Amino acid sequence: MCGILAVLGCSDDSQAKRVRVLELSRRLKHRGPDWSGLHQHGDCYLAHQRLAIVDPASGDQPLFNEDKTVVVTVNGEIYNHEELRKQLPNHKFRTGSDCDVIAHLVSHQILEHIFFSLSNYMIIMHMLLQYEEHGENFVDMLDGIFSFVLLDTRDNSFIVARDAIGVTSLYIGWGLDGSVWISSEMKGLNDDCEHFECFPPGHLYSSRERAFRRWYNPPWFSEAIPSAPYDPLALRHAFEKAVIKRLMTDVPFGVLLSGGLDSSLVASITSRYLATTKAAEQWGSKLHSFCVGLEGSPDLKAAKEVADYLGTVHHEFHFTVQDGIDAIEDVIYHIETYDVTTIRASTPMFLMSRKIKSLGVKWVISGEGSDEIFGGYLYFHKAPNKEEFHQETCRKIKALHQYDCLRANKSTFAWGLEARVPFLDKEFINVAMNIDPEWKMIKREEGRIEKWVLRRAFDDEEKPYLPKHILYRQKEQFSDGVGYSWIDGLKDHAAKHVTDKMMLNAGNIFPHNTPTTKEAYYYRMIFERFFPQNSAVLTVPGGASVACSTAKAVEWDASWSKNLDPSGRAALGVHMSAYDEKANSVSKAAEFEKIIPMESSHVGVAIQS
């Protein structure tokens, strides 16, 4: 993936404007250190900072059609590009050069021409140029993560789109001169726009309509309660497929491994795949895994155990509370938020990403999204019924682009490292969100802990994916798992810089999303120093939350309104003590095999072991 910047219709085609666009584009250089590109057509500018992962020898952007009347700048990965190529029987692929393919594209008569590229960006161009034939739903044919700007210079019309969940970051702004600005990060446009905001995920924006239109319309989006029975193998196969499709690469990669359920399953599936495919011939059969934490933290211990079990080449990075505190300003600048939970979790990931990149790794696969889909956060223990449970998961998925997706994308890209997230695969989400939520409900008396349906799906007695105690390890939020003293250290540090007197005026100084803790106040001061505009403040979500809940879920327990701490430990009476006898929990879970046999007619991807 990369960094993109577009300035459209700015009524200024001067050299000074071009220099300004280049200057702003360089603010995104950390996202794409491998190459830079800029195309200007009159008062429209498309810039690109490239991180080369697929077809690194070519594929530089922006991309053009044959007579350079159509230009596109793209940030993303398209995982079904080979499948889409097979749907083009009249096209002949000859080399791996994106330049060749672009040179032979002509307007919308694309089916009459010969294609020459093996790069997934060729497929993006192909799909975009079929817009008039397929309508705006053409974007839904892309299986992957992406943000793009397409400019047709014949009439200066343009299309902007963002992927379904918002894995790629994207912002849109408007200038007083009538210009429209698009940037992968807020810092690329905040100083030059009168107003800007987050580009909504799963949406298109066209110059013809000057409005957003949602292209991603899955069944779960309406929050209607599904009723499909729980099929463990269908769920397992869907996730295996999601992981495997993300392993396309021409550069070294690894896996982020915290030792929790989600990252451990990702690592297990990936290591099995590498051991049984030709991918091992290129990158070796040993998967590299990475973990970060304070000395003696829960994650470090658990990750080492999983790494030993899977046989990965494990890299363990330690940091101190002071290391994290010293990085806070850089983290807030790169992550572009003042949300407390996001900053707590982003800092260790930011530090780890720098270490990973120094080892020559260009991308990692990670476990974000599972807790939102399966109700894995500890506060879900208090969900009053399956309807509330399901609706909360829907709300959490819709908000991911403001929290975990933002963290995973920007923490890693701060150092030119890409993160891929298989739990947020469109097909997998559809399978998982179609399960009757009664199966996802946490039921202590039946031995069903959080994310039980996912754990059960990978509970294979004959060829175990993970040891039992790892498979049934209780949820740790990333900011907790790296070491409990991390959060305590942040609070202590903030208390030294924010006085009680300052807190008395918080509502007047910060009327929107007024900070209620000294830690929140401290982050807000740093954020507004980098991003002083009111539009910037409005890009960050707010509202009451306990243990990462939405404001609606706070209503589940009256006591939570008095303890609005985003840490997982805030779910009092749940963490660590909810299941005093884990072995009993595991044995009870095994009893469900009689109810839900591990047999299915579902056709999925089987992993050789």
Coordinates of C-alpha atoms in Angstrom, one line a residue:
M1 CA 0.0 0.0 0.0
C2 CA 1.0 3.6 -0.3
G3 CA 0.1 7.2 0.4
I4 CA -2.1 9.3 -2.0
L5 CA -2.8 13.0 -2.3
A6 CA -5.1 14.6 -4.9
V7 CA -6.0 18.3 -5.4
L8 CA -8.9 18.6 -7.8
G9 CA -10.2 21.9 -9.4
C10 CA -8.1 24.3 -7.3
S11 CA -8.1 27.1 -10.0
D12 CA -4.4 27.3 -9.8
D13 CA -2.0 25.7 -12.3
S14 CA 1.1 27.7 -11.4
Q15 CA 4.5 26.3 -10.6
A16 CA 4.0 27.6 -7.0
K17 CA 1.0 25.4 -6.6
R18 CA 2.8 22.4 -8.0
V19 CA 5.6 22.9 -5.5
R20 CA 3.0 23.2 -2.7
V21 CA 1.4 19.9 -3.7
L22 CA 4.8 18.2 -3.7
E23 CA 5.5 19.6 -0.3
L24 CA 2.2 18.2 1.1
S25 CA 2.8 14.9 -0.6
R26 CA 6.2 14.6 1.1
R27 CA 4.3 14.7 4.4
L28 CA 3.1 11.2 3.4
K29 CA 6.5 9.9 2.4
H30 CA 6.7 7.6 5.4
R31 CA 3.8 5.6 3.9
G32 CA 5.6 5.1 0.6
P33 CA 9.4 5.4 0.8
D34 CA 10.1 3.5 -2.4
W35 CA 9.0 6.0 -5.1
S36 CA 7.2 9.3 -5.6
G37 CA 5.0 10.4 -8.4
L38 CA 3.0 13.5 -9.4
H39 CA 0.7 14.2 -12.4
Q40 CA -0.7 17.6 -13.1
H41 CA -3.5 18.3 -15.6
G42 CA -4.4 22.0 -15.5
D43 CA -5.6 22.7 -11.9
C44 CA -5.8 19.0 -11.0
Y45 CA -3.0 17.2 -9.2
L46 CA -2.6 13.5 -8.4
A47 CA 0.4 12.6 -6.2
H48 CA 1.6 9.2 -4.9
Q49 CA 4.1 7.8 -2.4
R50 CA 4.7 4.1 -3.1
L51 CA 5.4 1.2 -0.8
A52 CA 6.3 -1.6 -3.3
I53 CA 5.1 -5.0 -2.3
V54 CA 3.5 -6.7 -5.3
D55 CA 5.6 -6.2 -8.6
P56 CA 8.1 -3.9 -6.9
A57 CA 10.2 -3.5 -10.1
S58 CA 7.3 -1.6 -11.8
G59 CA 3.9 -0.3 -10.8
D60 CA 4.9 3.2 -10.1
Q61 CA 2.0 5.7 -9.9
P62 CA -0.1 7.6 -10.9
L63 CA -1.3 5.3 -13.7
F64 CA -2.6 6.4 -17.1
N65 CA -4.5 5.1 -20.1
E66 CA -3.0 5.2 -23.6
D67 CA -3.4 8.9 -24.3
K68 CA -3.1 9.9 -20.7
T69 CA -6.7 11.2 -20.5
V70 CA -7.5 9.0 -17.6
V71 CA -5.3 9.1 -14.5
V72 CA -5.6 7.1 -11.2
T73 CA -3.7 7.1 -7.9
V74 CA -4.3 4.1 -5.7
N75 CA -3.5 2.9 -2.2
G76 CA -4.4 -0.7 -1.6
E77 CA -4.1 -4.4 -2.3
I78 CA -6.5 -6.4 -4.5
Y79 CA -6.5 -10.0 -3.5
N80 CA -8.6 -11.4 -6.3
H81 CA -6.6 -9.9 -9.1
E82 CA -5.7 -13.3 -10.6
E83 CA -9.4 -14.4 -10.6
L84 CA -10.3 -11.2 -12.3
R85 CA -7.7 -11.7 -15.0
K86 CA -9.2 -15.1 -15.8
Q87 CA -12.4 -13.3 -16.5
L88 CA -10.6 -11.5 -19.4
P89 CA -10.3 -14.2 -22.0
N90 CA -9.5 -11.7 -24.8
H91 CA -6.5 -10.3 -22.9
K92 CA -2.9 -11.4 -23.3
F93 CA -0.5 -10.9 -20.4
R94 CA 3.1 -10.6 -21.6
T95 CA 5.3 -8.9 -19.0
G96 CA 5.1 -7.6 -15.4
S97 CA 5.2 -3.9 -16.3
D98 CA 2.4 -1.6 -15.2
C99 CA 3.7 0.9 -17.7
D100 CA 2.9 -1.5 -20.5
V101 CA -0.6 -2.1 -19.5
I102 CA -1.4 1.6 -19.0
A103 CA 0.1 2.4 -22.4
H104 CA -2.4 0.2 -24.1
L105 CA -5.6 1.2 -22.2
V106 CA -8.0 3.2 -24.3
S107 CA -10.9 4.9 -22.6
H108 CA -13.9 2.6 -21.8
Q109 CA -13.2 0.4 -24.8
I110 CA -11.0 -1.7 -22.5
L111 CA -12.2 -5.1 -23.7
E112 CA -10.8 -4.4 -27.1
H113 CA -7.2 -4.1 -26.0
I114 CA -4.3 -6.3 -25.0
F115 CA -3.1 -6.2 -21.4
F116 CA 0.5 -6.6 -20.4
S117 CA 0.7 -6.4 -16.6
L118 CA 0.7 -9.0 -13.9
S119 CA 0.3 -6.3 -11.2
N120 CA -2.9 -6.1 -9.2
Y121 CA -3.0 -2.4 -10.0
M122 CA -3.8 -3.4 -13.6
I123 CA -6.9 -5.0 -12.3
I124 CA -7.8 -1.8 -10.4
M125 CA -7.4 0.2 -13.6
H126 CA -9.5 -2.4 -15.5
M127 CA -12.4 -2.2 -13.0
L128 CA -12.3 1.6 -12.8
L129 CA -12.5 2.0 -16.5
Q130 CA -15.6 -0.1 -16.7
Y131 CA -17.5 2.4 -14.5
E132 CA -19.8 3.5 -17.3
E133 CA -20.6 -0.2 -18.1
H134 CA -21.2 -1.5 -14.6
G135 CA -22.2 1.6 -12.7
E136 CA -20.9 2.4 -9.2
N137 CA -21.3 -1.2 -8.1
F138 CA -18.2 -2.1 -10.0
V139 CA -16.2 -1.3 -6.8
D140 CA -17.8 -4.2 -5.0
M141 CA -16.1 -6.5 -7.5
L142 CA -12.8 -5.7 -5.9
D143 CA -11.8 -8.1 -3.2
G144 CA -9.3 -6.2 -1.1
I145 CA -8.5 -3.0 0.7
F146 CA -8.1 0.3 -1.3
S147 CA -8.5 4.0 -1.6
F148 CA -8.3 5.6 -5.0
V149 CA -8.9 8.8 -7.0
L150 CA -9.7 8.5 -10.7
L151 CA -9.5 11.6 -12.9
D152 CA -11.0 11.7 -16.4
T153 CA -9.2 14.7 -17.9
R154 CA -11.6 14.9 -20.9
D155 CA -14.2 16.5 -18.7
N156 CA -12.3 16.9 -15.5
S157 CA -14.7 14.5 -13.7
F158 CA -13.4 12.3 -10.9
I159 CA -14.4 9.4 -8.7
V160 CA -13.0 8.7 -5.1
A161 CA -13.7 5.5 -3.2
R162 CA -12.6 3.8 0.0
D163 CA -12.7 0.1 0.9
A164 CA -15.6 -1.6 2.7
I165 CA -14.5 -1.3 6.4
G166 CA -12.0 1.4 6.1
V167 CA -8.8 -0.5 6.5
T168 CA -7.0 2.1 4.4
S169 CA -7.1 5.6 5.8
L170 CA -8.6 8.4 3.8
Y171 CA -9.7 12.0 4.3
I172 CA -11.5 14.5 2.1
G173 CA -11.4 18.3 2.3
W174 CA -12.8 21.3 0.5
G175 CA -11.1 24.6 -0.3
L176 CA -12.6 28.1 -0.5
D177 CA -11.7 28.1 -4.2
G178 CA -14.0 25.2 -4.9
S179 CA -11.3 22.6 -4.8
V180 CA -11.7 19.0 -3.5
W181 CA -8.8 17.5 -1.6
I182 CA -8.1 13.8 -1.0
S183 CA -5.3 12.5 1.3
S184 CA -4.4 9.2 2.9
E185 CA -3.7 11.1 6.1
M186 CA -5.0 14.3 7.6
K187 CA -1.6 16.0 7.6
G188 CA -1.7 16.1 3.8
L189 CA -4.6 18.5 3.6
N190 CA -5.4 20.1 7.0
D191 CA -3.4 23.3 6.4
D192 CA -5.0 24.0 3.0
C193 CA -8.7 23.2 3.4
E194 CA -11.5 25.2 4.8
H195 CA -13.2 22.0 6.0
F196 CA -12.1 18.4 6.0
E197 CA -13.4 15.1 7.4
C198 CA -12.8 11.4 7.3
F199 CA -13.9 9.8 4.0
P200 CA -16.5 7.3 5.1
P201 CA -15.6 3.6 4.4
G202 CA -17.6 1.7 1.9
H203 CA -18.5 4.9 0.0
L204 CA -17.9 6.6 -3.4
Y205 CA -17.7 10.4 -4.0
S206 CA -18.1 11.6 -7.6
S207 CA -17.7 15.1 -9.0
R208 CA -20.9 14.8 -10.9
E209 CA -23.0 14.3 -7.8
R210 CA -20.8 16.1 -5.3
A211 CA -22.1 13.7 -2.7
F212 CA -21.2 10.4 -1.0
R213 CA -22.9 7.2 -2.0
R214 CA -22.5 4.0 -0.1
W215 CA -21.5 1.1 -2.3
Y216 CA -21.0 -1.5 0.4
N217 CA -24.4 -2.8 1.5
P218 CA -24.0 -6.2 3.3
P219 CA -27.0 -7.9 5.0
W220 CA -25.6 -7.2 8.5
F221 CA -25.4 -3.4 7.9
S222 CA -29.1 -3.0 8.7
E223 CA -28.4 -4.7 12.1
A224 CA -31.3 -7.1 11.5
I225 CA -30.9 -10.2 13.6
P226 CA -29.6 -13.2 11.6
S227 CA -30.8 -16.8 12.1
A228 CA -28.3 -19.0 10.3
P229 CA -27.1 -22.0 12.3
Y230 CA -23.6 -22.1 13.6
D231 CA -21.4 -24.2 11.3
P232 CA -17.8 -24.5 12.8
L233 CA -16.2 -25.8 9.6
A234 CA -17.8 -23.1 7.4
L235 CA -16.4 -20.5 9.8
R236 CA -13.0 -22.2 9.9
H237 CA -12.7 -22.5 6.1
A238 CA -13.8 -18.9 5.6
F239 CA -11.1 -17.6 7.8
E240 CA -8.4 -19.9 6.4
K241 CA -9.3 -18.5 2.9
A242 CA -9.2 -14.9 4.2
V243 CA -5.7 -15.5 5.6
I244 CA -4.3 -17.3 2.6
K245 CA -5.5 -14.7 0.0
R246 CA -3.5 -12.1 1.9
L247 CA -0.2 -13.9 1.6
M248 CA 0.4 -12.7 -2.0
T249 CA 3.8 -10.9 -1.9
D250 CA 7.0 -10.3 -3.7
V251 CA 8.8 -9.0 -0.5
P252 CA 9.6 -10.4 3.0
F253 CA 6.7 -10.5 5.5
G254 CA 5.8 -11.7 9.0
V255 CA 3.0 -12.0 11.5
L256 CA 2.2 -9.9 14.6
L257 CA 1.9 -12.3 17.5
S258 CA 0.6 -11.3 20.9
G259 CA -0.2 -14.8 22.0
G260 CA -3.9 -14.1 22.2
L261 CA -6.5 -16.1 20.2
D262 CA -6.7 -13.9 17.1
S263 CA -3.1 -13.3 16.3
S264 CA -2.3 -16.9 17.2
L265 CA -4.8 -18.3 14.8
V266 CA -3.5 -16.0 12.0
A267 CA 0.0 -17.3 12.8
S268 CA -1.1 -20.9 12.9
I269 CA -2.9 -20.8 9.5
T270 CA 0.0 -18.9 7.9
S271 CA 2.7 -21.2 9.2
R272 CA 0.7 -24.3 7.9
Y273 CA 0.3 -22.7 4.5
L274 CA 4.0 -21.8 4.2
A275 CA 5.0 -25.3 5.2
T276 CA 2.9 -27.0 2.4
T277 CA 3.1 -24.6 -0.6
K278 CA 5.6 -23.2 -3.0
A279 CA 5.7 -20.0 -1.0
A280 CA 8.3 -21.8 1.2
E281 CA 10.6 -22.0 -1.8
Q282 CA 10.8 -18.2 -2.0
W283 CA 10.6 -17.1 1.6
G284 CA 11.4 -20.3 3.5
S285 CA 9.2 -22.6 5.5
K286 CA 9.7 -20.7 8.7
L287 CA 7.3 -17.8 9.5
H288 CA 8.8 -14.8 11.3
S289 CA 6.7 -13.6 14.2
F290 CA 6.9 -10.4 16.2
C291 CA 5.8 -9.3 19.7
V292 CA 6.2 -6.3 21.8
G293 CA 5.8 -5.7 25.5
L294 CA 7.2 -4.5 28.8
E295 CA 9.5 -6.9 30.6
G296 CA 7.4 -9.8 32.0
S297 CA 4.2 -8.7 30.3
P298 CA 1.4 -11.3 29.6
D299 CA 1.7 -10.9 25.8
L300 CA 5.5 -11.7 25.7
K301 CA 5.0 -14.9 27.7
A302 CA 2.0 -16.1 25.7
A303 CA 3.5 -15.2 22.3
K304 CA 6.8 -17.1 23.0
E305 CA 4.7 -20.2 23.9
V306 CA 2.7 -20.0 20.7
A307 CA 5.9 -19.3 18.6
D308 CA 7.6 -22.3 20.1
Y309 CA 4.5 -24.4 19.4
L310 CA 4.3 -23.3 15.8
G311 CA 8.0 -23.2 15.2
T312 CA 8.2 -19.6 14.0
V313 CA 11.3 -17.5 14.0
H314 CA 10.3 -15.3 16.9
H315 CA 11.4 -11.7 17.5
E316 CA 10.6 -10.3 20.9
F317 CA 10.9 -6.6 21.4
H318 CA 10.9 -4.9 24.8
F319 CA 10.2 -1.3 25.7
T320 CA 10.0 0.6 28.9
V321 CA 7.2 2.9 30.1
Q322 CA 9.6 5.8 29.5
D323 CA 10.3 4.6 25.9
G324 CA 6.6 4.8 25.3
I325 CA 6.1 8.1 27.0
D326 CA 9.0 9.6 24.9
A327 CA 7.2 8.5 21.7
I328 CA 3.7 9.8 22.6
E329 CA 4.1 13.0 20.6
D330 CA 5.3 11.1 17.5
V331 CA 2.5 8.6 17.9
I332 CA -0.2 11.3 18.1
Y333 CA 1.3 13.1 15.0
H334 CA 1.2 9.9 13.0
I335 CA -2.0 8.3 14.3
E336 CA -3.9 11.6 14.1
T337 CA -6.2 11.1 17.1
Y338 CA -6.6 12.0 20.7
D339 CA -8.7 9.0 21.6
V340 CA -7.2 7.5 24.8
T341 CA -7.6 3.8 23.9
T342 CA -6.1 4.2 20.5
I343 CA -3.1 6.1 21.7
R344 CA -2.5 3.6 24.5
A345 CA -2.5 0.7 22.0
S346 CA -0.8 2.5 19.1
T347 CA 2.4 3.4 21.0
P348 CA 3.7 -0.2 21.5
M349 CA 2.7 -1.0 17.9
F350 CA 4.5 2.1 16.7
L351 CA 7.7 1.2 18.5
M352 CA 7.5 -2.4 17.3
S353 CA 6.9 -1.4 13.7
R354 CA 10.1 0.5 13.6
K355 CA 12.0 -2.6 14.8
I356 CA 10.3 -4.8 12.3
K357 CA 11.0 -2.5 9.3
S358 CA 14.7 -2.4 10.4
L359 CA 14.8 -6.1 9.8
G360 CA 13.9 -5.7 6.1
V361 CA 10.3 -6.8 6.5
K362 CA 7.8 -4.8 4.4
W363 CA 4.4 -6.1 5.6
V364 CA 2.8 -8.1 8.4
I365 CA -0.4 -9.9 8.9
S366 CA -2.4 -9.1 12.1
G367 CA -5.5 -10.0 14.0
E368 CA -7.6 -6.8 14.2
G369 CA -11.4 -7.0 13.8
S370 CA -12.2 -10.3 15.6
D371 CA -13.4 -8.8 18.8
E372 CA -15.8 -6.6 16.9
I373 CA -17.2 -9.4 14.9
F374 CA -17.5 -12.0 17.7
G375 CA -18.1 -9.8 20.7
G376 CA -14.7 -10.5 22.1
Y377 CA -14.4 -7.5 24.4
L378 CA -15.0 -8.3 28.0
Y379 CA -18.0 -6.0 28.4
F380 CA -20.0 -8.3 26.1
H381 CA -20.4 -10.6 29.1
K382 CA -23.1 -8.2 30.2
A383 CA -25.1 -8.2 26.9
P384 CA -28.7 -8.6 28.0
N385 CA -29.8 -10.6 25.0
K386 CA -28.8 -11.7 21.6
E387 CA -30.4 -8.8 19.8
E388 CA -28.4 -6.3 21.9
F389 CA -25.3 -8.4 21.4
H390 CA -25.6 -8.5 17.6
Q391 CA -26.4 -4.8 17.3
E392 CA -23.4 -3.9 19.3
T393 CA -21.1 -6.0 17.1
C394 CA -22.6 -4.2 14.1
R395 CA -21.9 -0.8 15.7
K396 CA -18.4 -1.8 16.5
I397 CA -17.6 -3.0 13.0
K398 CA -19.0 0.2 11.5
A399 CA -16.7 2.3 13.8
L400 CA -13.5 0.3 13.2
H401 CA -12.1 2.8 10.8
Q402 CA -12.0 5.3 13.7
Y403 CA -10.2 2.9 16.1
D404 CA -8.4 -0.3 15.4
C405 CA -8.1 0.1 11.6
L406 CA -6.8 3.6 12.1
R407 CA -4.3 2.2 14.7
A408 CA -3.1 -0.7 12.6
N409 CA -2.8 1.3 9.4
K410 CA -1.0 4.4 10.8
S411 CA 1.1 2.8 13.5
T412 CA 2.7 0.6 10.9
F413 CA 2.8 3.0 8.0
A414 CA 4.6 5.5 10.1
W415 CA 7.6 3.4 9.3
G416 CA 6.7 2.2 5.8
L417 CA 5.3 -1.1 7.0
E418 CA 1.9 -2.5 5.8
A419 CA -0.5 -4.4 8.0
R420 CA -3.0 -6.9 6.5
V421 CA -6.1 -7.9 8.5
P422 CA -7.8 -11.1 7.4
F423 CA -10.6 -10.9 10.0
L424 CA -11.9 -7.9 8.0
D425 CA -12.2 -9.8 4.8
K426 CA -15.6 -9.1 3.2
E427 CA -16.5 -12.7 2.6
F428 CA -15.5 -13.8 6.1
I429 CA -17.5 -11.0 7.8
N430 CA -20.6 -12.1 5.8
V431 CA -20.2 -15.7 7.1
A432 CA -19.5 -14.7 10.7
M433 CA -22.2 -12.0 10.9
N434 CA -24.8 -14.3 9.5
I435 CA -24.6 -16.7 12.5
D436 CA -27.5 -16.6 14.9
P437 CA -26.0 -14.4 17.7
E438 CA -27.4 -16.7 20.3
W439 CA -24.3 -18.8 19.5
K440 CA -22.0 -15.9 20.2
M441 CA -23.5 -15.0 23.5
I442 CA -21.2 -15.5 26.5
K443 CA -22.7 -18.1 28.8
R444 CA -20.6 -19.0 31.9
E445 CA -22.8 -21.8 33.0
E446 CA -22.3 -23.6 29.7
G447 CA -18.5 -23.0 29.5
R448 CA -18.8 -20.5 26.7
I449 CA -16.3 -17.7 27.0
E450 CA -16.0 -14.7 24.7
K451 CA -15.5 -15.6 21.0
W452 CA -16.5 -19.2 21.8
V453 CA -17.7 -19.9 18.2
L454 CA -14.3 -19.0 16.8
R455 CA -12.4 -21.0 19.4
R456 CA -14.7 -24.0 18.8
A457 CA -14.2 -23.7 15.0
F458 CA -10.4 -24.2 15.4
D459 CA -10.6 -26.8 18.3
D460 CA -9.2 -29.7 16.3
E461 CA -8.2 -32.7 18.4
E462 CA -6.4 -34.6 15.6
K463 CA -4.4 -31.8 14.2
P464 CA -4.5 -28.9 16.7
Y465 CA -4.0 -25.4 15.5
L466 CA -3.1 -24.2 19.0
P467 CA -2.6 -25.6 22.5
K468 CA -5.9 -25.8 24.4
H469 CA -5.0 -23.2 27.0
I470 CA -4.0 -20.7 24.3
L471 CA -7.1 -21.5 22.2
Y472 CA -9.2 -20.7 25.3
R473 CA -7.0 -17.8 26.7
Q474 CA -9.1 -14.9 27.9
K475 CA -9.2 -11.7 26.0
E476 CA -6.4 -9.1 26.7
Q477 CA -6.7 -5.7 25.1
F478 CA -3.4 -4.8 23.4
S479 CA -2.8 -1.9 25.6
D480 CA -3.2 -4.2 28.7
G481 CA -1.5 -7.2 27.3
V482 CA 1.8 -5.4 26.7
G483 CA 2.1 -4.8 30.4
Y484 CA -0.4 -3.5 33.0
S485 CA 2.1 -0.9 34.2
W486 CA 2.0 0.7 30.8
I487 CA -1.4 2.3 31.4
D488 CA -0.6 3.2 35.0
G489 CA 2.6 4.9 33.8
L490 CA 0.7 6.9 31.2
K491 CA -1.8 8.1 33.8
D492 CA 1.1 9.1 36.2
H493 CA 2.9 11.0 33.5
A494 CA -0.3 12.9 32.4
A495 CA -0.9 13.8 36.1
K496 CA 2.4 15.6 36.2
H497 CA 1.5 17.8 33.2
V498 CA -2.2 18.5 33.8
T499 CA -3.2 20.1 37.0
D500 CA -6.5 20.1 38.8
K501 CA -7.0 23.7 37.9
M502 CA -6.5 22.9 34.2
M503 CA -9.2 20.3 34.4
L504 CA -11.7 22.8 35.9
N505 CA -11.6 24.7 32.6
A506 CA -11.6 21.7 30.3
G507 CA -15.1 22.3 29.1
N508 CA -14.3 25.8 28.0
I509 CA -11.0 25.0 26.4
F510 CA -12.2 21.9 24.7
P511 CA -16.0 22.2 24.3
H512 CA -16.2 19.3 21.8
N513 CA -15.4 15.8 23.3
T514 CA -14.3 17.5 26.5
P515 CA -11.6 15.4 28.2
T516 CA -12.7 14.0 31.6
T517 CA -9.4 12.7 32.7
K518 CA -5.9 14.2 32.9
E519 CA -4.6 11.5 30.5
A520 CA -7.2 12.6 27.9
Y521 CA -6.5 16.2 28.5
Y522 CA -2.8 15.6 27.9
Y523 CA -3.3 13.9 24.6
R524 CA -5.7 16.6 23.5
M525 CA -3.2 19.3 24.1
I526 CA -0.6 17.5 21.9
F527 CA -3.2 16.7 19.2
E528 CA -4.3 20.3 18.8
R529 CA -0.8 21.5 18.7
F530 CA -0.3 19.4 15.5
F531 CA -3.9 19.8 14.2
P532 CA -5.4 23.0 15.5
Q533 CA -8.3 23.2 13.1
N534 CA -11.9 22.5 14.3
S535 CA -12.3 20.0 11.5
A536 CA -9.5 18.0 12.9
V537 CA -11.1 17.8 16.3
L538 CA -14.3 16.6 14.7
T539 CA -12.6 13.6 13.0
V540 CA -12.1 11.9 16.4
P541 CA -15.1 10.0 17.9
G542 CA -16.3 10.6 21.4
G543 CA -19.0 9.5 23.9
A544 CA -19.1 7.4 26.9
S545 CA -17.3 4.0 26.8
V546 CA -16.2 1.3 29.2
A547 CA -13.7 -1.3 28.1
C548 CA -14.0 -0.2 24.5
S549 CA -17.8 -0.3 24.3
T550 CA -20.0 2.0 22.4
A551 CA -22.0 4.6 24.3
K552 CA -25.2 2.4 23.8
A553 CA -23.6 -0.6 25.5
V554 CA -22.7 1.4 28.6
E555 CA -26.4 1.1 29.4
W556 CA -26.0 -2.6 30.0
D557 CA -24.7 -2.1 33.5
A558 CA -25.6 0.8 35.7
S559 CA -22.3 0.8 37.5
W560 CA -20.3 1.3 34.3
S561 CA -21.4 4.9 34.0
K562 CA -19.3 5.6 37.1
N563 CA -16.2 3.9 35.8
L564 CA -15.7 5.0 32.2
D565 CA -12.2 3.7 31.7
P566 CA -11.4 2.2 28.3
S567 CA -9.1 -0.4 29.7
G568 CA -10.3 -4.0 29.5
R569 CA -9.8 -4.1 33.3
A570 CA -12.7 -1.7 33.7
A571 CA -15.1 -4.6 33.0
L572 CA -15.0 -5.4 36.7
G573 CA -15.9 -8.9 37.8
V574 CA -15.2 -10.3 34.3
H575 CA -11.5 -10.3 33.6
M576 CA -9.5 -13.2 35.1
S577 CA -12.1 -14.0 37.7
A578 CA -15.1 -14.8 35.4
Y579 CA -13.8 -18.3 34.9
D580 CA -12.1 -19.6 38.0
E581 CA -11.7 -23.1 36.5
K582 CA -10.5 -22.7 32.9
A583 CA -10.1 -26.4 32.5
N584 CA -13.8 -26.8 33.4
S585 CA -14.6 -24.3 30.7
V586 CA -12.6 -26.2 28.1
S587 CA -14.2 -29.5 29.0
K588 CA -17.7 -28.0 28.8
A589 CA -16.9 -26.5 25.4
A590 CA -15.9 -30.0 24.2
E591 CA -19.3 -31.3 25.2
F592 CA -20.8 -29.1 22.5
E593 CA -19.3 -31.3 19.9
K594 CA -22.2 -33.6 20.5
I595 CA -24.5 -30.8 19.6
I596 CA -22.5 -29.3 16.8
P597 CA -20.4 -32.0 15.2
M598 CA -17.4 -30.9 13.2
E599 CA -18.9 -31.9 9.9
S600 CA -20.1 -29.7 7.1
S601 CA -20.9 -29.8 3.5
H602 CA -19.5 -26.3 3.2
V603 CA -16.9 -26.1 0.4
G604 CA -13.9 -24.1 1.7
V605 CA -10.2 -24.0 1.7
A606 CA -8.6 -26.9 3.4
I607 CA -5.2 -26.5 4.9
Q608 CA -2.8 -29.4 4.6
S609 CA -1.1 -30.1 7.9

